[in-house]
mmCIF file of C-alpha atoms in Angstrom:
data_model
loop_
_atom_site.group_PDB
_atom_site.id
_atom_site.type_symbol
_atom_site.label_atom_id
_atom_site.label_comp_id
_atom_site.label_asym_id
_atom_site.label_seq_id
_atom_site.Cartn_x
_atom_site.Cartn_y
_atom_site.Cartn_z
ATOM 1 C CA VAL A 249 -7.015 14.255 -5.470
ATOM 2 C CA ILE A 250 -3.964 11.929 -6.302
ATOM 3 C CA PHE A 251 -3.676 9.728 -9.492
ATOM 4 C CA LEU A 252 -0.787 6.672 -9.076
ATOM 5 C CA ASP A 253 0.630 5.129 -11.229
ATOM 6 C CA VAL A 254 3.067 2.136 -11.797
ATOM 7 C CA ARG A 255 5.782 3.120 -13.870
ATOM 8 C CA ASN A 256 7.179 0.051 -16.401
ATOM 9 C CA PHE A 257 4.541 -2.027 -15.103
ATOM 10 C CA THR A 258 3.904 -3.791 -18.111
ATOM 11 C CA LEU A 259 7.623 -5.122 -18.223
ATOM 12 C CA LEU A 260 7.404 -6.129 -15.041
ATOM 13 C CA LEU A 261 4.322 -8.263 -15.222
ATOM 14 C CA ASP A 262 6.137 -9.412 -18.463
ATOM 15 C CA ASN A 263 9.421 -10.696 -17.371
ATOM 16 C CA TYR A 264 8.159 -11.604 -13.588
ATOM 17 C CA GLY A 265 4.310 -13.020 -13.969
ATOM 18 C CA GLU A 266 1.450 -12.359 -12.984
ATOM 19 C CA SER A 267 1.537 -13.707 -9.478
ATOM 20 C CA THR A 268 5.030 -12.416 -8.376
ATOM 21 C CA ILE A 269 3.826 -8.648 -9.880
ATOM 22 C CA SER A 270 -0.292 -9.731 -8.483
ATOM 23 C CA ASP A 271 2.156 -10.020 -4.831
ATOM 24 C CA LEU A 272 4.020 -6.912 -5.390
ATOM 25 C CA LEU A 273 0.279 -4.859 -6.144
ATOM 26 C CA ASP A 274 -0.491 -6.214 -2.421
ATOM 27 C CA THR A 275 2.090 -5.965 -0.587
ATOM 28 C CA LEU A 276 2.738 -2.058 -1.790
ATOM 29 C CA PHE A 277 -0.928 -1.018 -2.219
ATOM 30 C CA SER A 278 -0.909 -2.380 0.921
ATOM 31 C CA HIS A 279 2.208 0.260 2.605
ATOM 32 C CA VAL A 280 0.380 2.857 0.201
ATOM 33 C CA ARG A 281 -3.942 2.374 2.474
ATOM 34 C CA GLU A 282 -1.303 2.771 5.112
ATOM 35 C CA ILE A 283 -0.348 6.150 4.517
ATOM 36 C CA VAL A 284 -3.827 7.863 2.765
ATOM 37 C CA THR A 285 -5.882 6.899 5.774
ATOM 38 C CA LYS A 286 -2.835 8.143 8.541
ATOM 39 C CA HIS A 287 -3.404 11.264 5.887
ATOM 40 C CA GLY A 288 -6.960 11.649 5.891
ATOM 41 C CA GLY A 289 -7.772 9.837 2.850
ATOM 42 C CA THR A 290 -9.498 7.083 0.772
ATOM 43 C CA ILE A 291 -8.684 5.336 -1.704
ATOM 44 C CA ASP A 292 -11.792 6.157 -4.178
ATOM 45 C CA LYS A 293 -10.595 4.099 -7.019
ATOM 46 C CA ILE A 294 -7.552 0.778 -7.863
ATOM 47 C CA ILE A 295 -7.571 1.258 -11.185
ATOM 48 C CA GLY A 296 -4.889 -2.558 -12.436
ATOM 49 C CA ASP A 297 -1.584 -0.464 -10.710
ATOM 50 C CA GLY A 298 -3.128 2.110 -10.498
ATOM 51 C CA ILE A 299 -4.837 4.543 -7.685
ATOM 52 C CA MET A 300 -7.011 7.842 -7.095
ATOM 53 C CA VAL A 301 -6.574 8.641 -3.367
ATOM 54 C CA THR A 302 -9.054 11.697 -2.308
ATOM 55 C CA PHE A 303 -9.319 14.455 0.756
ATOM 56 C CA GLU A 304 -12.201 15.273 2.401
ATOM 57 C CA GLY A 305 -12.264 17.851 4.914
ATOM 58 C CA ASP A 306 -9.761 20.438 5.428
ATOM 59 C CA SER A 307 -5.825 21.350 4.537
ATOM 60 C CA THR A 308 -6.390 18.211 2.116
ATOM 61 C CA ALA A 309 -3.629 19.921 -0.237
ATOM 62 C CA GLN A 310 -0.974 19.943 2.135
ATOM 63 C CA ASN A 311 -3.359 15.950 3.909
ATOM 64 C CA ALA A 312 -2.348 14.863 0.402
ATOM 65 C CA LEU A 313 1.313 16.381 -0.051
ATOM 66 C CA SER A 314 1.676 14.729 3.347
ATOM 67 C CA ALA A 315 1.079 11.340 1.718
ATOM 68 C CA THR A 316 2.235 11.597 -1.339
ATOM 69 C CA THR A 317 6.099 12.319 -0.268
ATOM 70 C CA GLU A 318 5.715 9.553 2.570
ATOM 71 C CA ILE A 319 4.357 7.238 -0.451
ATOM 72 C CA TYR A 320 7.019 7.533 -2.849
ATOM 73 C CA GLN A 321 9.706 7.622 0.419
ATOM 74 C CA MET A 322 8.753 4.635 0.841
ATOM 75 C CA THR A 323 8.885 2.938 -2.423
ATOM 76 C CA ASP A 324 12.349 5.154 -3.280
ATOM 77 C CA GLN A 325 13.326 3.252 0.472
ATOM 78 C CA GLN A 326 12.213 -0.035 0.449
ATOM 79 C CA THR A 327 13.443 -2.633 -0.685
ATOM 80 C CA ASP A 328 10.829 -5.178 0.047
ATOM 81 C CA HIS A 329 7.646 -4.240 -1.948
ATOM 82 C CA ASN A 330 8.769 -8.551 -3.124
ATOM 83 C CA GLU A 331 12.331 -9.828 -2.637
ATOM 84 C CA ASN A 332 12.317 -11.368 -6.591
ATOM 85 C CA VAL A 333 11.226 -7.905 -7.842
ATOM 86 C CA GLY A 334 12.572 -5.314 -5.374
ATOM 87 C CA SER A 335 11.603 -1.205 -5.488
ATOM 88 C CA VAL A 336 9.413 -0.199 -7.106
ATOM 89 C CA ASN A 337 9.194 3.213 -9.821
ATOM 90 C CA ILE A 338 5.237 4.779 -9.142
ATOM 91 C CA GLY A 339 4.329 8.586 -10.406
ATOM 92 C CA ILE A 340 1.973 10.413 -8.555
ATOM 93 C CA GLY A 341 -0.174 13.498 -9.772
ATOM 94 C CA ILE A 342 -1.515 16.077 -7.154
ATOM 95 C CA ALA A 343 -4.437 18.360 -8.075
ATOM 96 C CA THR A 344 -6.922 20.236 -5.781
ATOM 97 C CA GLY A 345 -10.261 21.331 -5.631
ATOM 98 C CA ASN A 346 -13.937 20.589 -5.880
ATOM 99 C CA VAL A 347 -15.184 17.119 -6.360
ATOM 100 C CA THR A 348 -19.061 15.376 -6.883
ATOM 101 C CA ARG A 349 -19.043 12.144 -6.269
ATOM 102 C CA THR A 350 -21.748 10.129 -7.656
ATOM 103 C CA ASP A 351 -22.705 6.708 -9.237
ATOM 104 C CA VAL A 352 -22.531 5.571 -12.278
ATOM 105 C CA ALA A 353 -25.008 4.029 -14.093
ATOM 106 C CA ASN A 354 -25.834 1.801 -10.252
ATOM 107 C CA ILE A 355 -22.049 0.202 -11.397
ATOM 108 C CA ASP A 356 -20.306 2.033 -8.853
ATOM 109 C CA SER A 357 -19.461 4.690 -7.134
ATOM 110 C CA THR A 358 -16.649 7.530 -7.768
ATOM 111 C CA VAL A 359 -15.423 11.375 -7.606
ATOM 112 C CA ILE A 360 -16.180 13.798 -10.889
ATOM 113 C CA GLY A 361 -14.813 17.471 -11.777
ATOM 114 C CA ARG A 362 -12.033 18.979 -12.971
ATOM 115 C CA CYS A 363 -9.060 18.206 -9.955
ATOM 116 C CA VAL A 364 -9.946 14.423 -10.892
ATOM 117 C CA ASN A 365 -9.198 15.408 -14.763
ATOM 118 C CA VAL A 366 -6.461 17.807 -13.896
ATOM 119 C CA ALA A 367 -4.300 14.266 -11.386
ATOM 120 C CA ALA A 368 -4.950 11.458 -14.311
ATOM 121 C CA ARG A 369 -3.125 14.490 -16.549
ATOM 122 C CA LEU A 370 -0.386 14.980 -14.217
ATOM 123 C CA GLU A 371 -0.058 11.806 -13.459
ATOM 124 C CA GLY A 372 0.804 10.835 -16.801
ATOM 125 C CA LEU A 373 2.706 13.883 -16.813
ATOM 126 C CA CYS A 374 5.338 12.359 -14.885
ATOM 127 C CA LYS A 375 6.579 10.209 -17.857
ATOM 128 C CA GLU A 376 7.352 13.518 -20.072
ATOM 129 C CA TYR A 377 9.601 15.103 -17.276
ATOM 130 C CA GLU A 378 11.276 12.096 -15.886
ATOM 131 C CA ALA A 379 9.379 13.671 -12.328
ATOM 132 C CA SER A 380 7.855 11.994 -9.457
ATOM 133 C CA ILE A 381 5.280 13.796 -8.305
ATOM 134 C CA LEU A 382 3.941 16.322 -10.741
ATOM 135 C CA MET A 383 1.323 18.776 -8.607
ATOM 136 C CA ASP A 384 -1.056 21.503 -10.056
ATOM 137 C CA GLU A 385 -0.661 25.475 -8.741
ATOM 138 C CA THR A 386 -3.657 24.927 -6.241
ATOM 139 C CA THR A 387 -2.482 22.174 -4.147
ATOM 140 C CA HIS A 388 1.107 24.086 -4.794
ATOM 141 C CA ASN A 389 0.057 26.918 -2.914
ATOM 142 C CA ALA A 390 -2.535 25.782 -0.539
ATOM 143 C CA SER A 391 0.330 23.287 0.746
ATOM 144 C CA SER A 392 3.028 24.022 3.145
ATOM 145 C CA ILE A 393 5.373 22.733 -0.371
ATOM 146 C CA HIS A 394 8.821 24.775 1.480
ATOM 147 C CA ASN A 395 7.987 22.388 4.528
ATOM 148 C CA LEU A 396 9.925 18.880 2.292
ATOM 149 C CA PRO A 397 11.310 15.889 3.336
ATOM 150 C CA ASP A 398 15.245 17.053 2.163
ATOM 151 C CA GLY A 399 16.477 16.564 -0.577
ATOM 152 C CA TYR A 400 12.460 17.172 -2.289
ATOM 153 C CA THR A 401 12.334 20.628 -4.338
ATOM 154 C CA ALA A 402 9.552 22.350 -5.858
ATOM 155 C CA ARG A 403 9.708 23.680 -9.245
ATOM 156 C CA LYS A 404 7.604 25.918 -11.173
ATOM 157 C CA ILE A 405 6.812 24.054 -14.814
ATOM 158 C CA PRO A 406 5.143 26.984 -16.056
ATOM 159 C CA ASP A 407 2.072 27.003 -18.795
ATOM 160 C CA GLN A 408 1.688 23.676 -19.267
ATOM 161 C CA ASN A 409 -1.102 22.381 -22.027
ATOM 162 C CA LEU A 410 -3.511 19.611 -20.252
ATOM 163 C CA ARG A 411 -4.829 16.628 -22.729
ATOM 164 C CA GLY A 412 -8.440 17.701 -23.033
ATOM 165 C CA ILE A 413 -7.981 20.719 -21.022
ATOM 166 C CA GLN A 414 -8.502 24.432 -23.077
ATOM 167 C CA GLN A 415 -6.333 25.962 -20.568
ATOM 168 C CA THR A 416 -2.770 26.058 -19.469
ATOM 169 C CA PHE A 417 -1.319 24.987 -16.224
ATOM 170 C CA ASN A 418 0.861 25.787 -14.188
ATOM 171 C CA ILE A 419 2.803 23.052 -12.864
ATOM 172 C CA TYR A 420 5.538 21.869 -9.925
#
């Protein structure tokens, strides 16, 4: 599961207005959708300036990590999301595990599971660690983390507490 959030969204909205930021999100999320689909993922939810993505089948951890690094490269290198705003900063949390698809109150279908909560918490921790991408140990161990693109490194941050979760986590 991937959680992606646009950093400083409220400031962008205040500075550029709803129409400009709506165009920016449309362009950004269209690119994200293409990348996610290419790596076997599905956008499960868009909530304002955030996205939740799920992956099914084999190699979900590797597919999530590959999609994430490509999304990050796209946002880091591309300045044409919107000619008025330029590039955007994002934070991404990745966690691997079992999820259950469910319909909630006959309103919406979504996935639930521990890894959904962990991915959401990791995305939130990106701000604290000034990191663009954080992943859980399951994703780290199940992916080709050593084959990251040039300039990317994974470092272990041991024994982290995630809000609302009792056990501690090694994150990367």
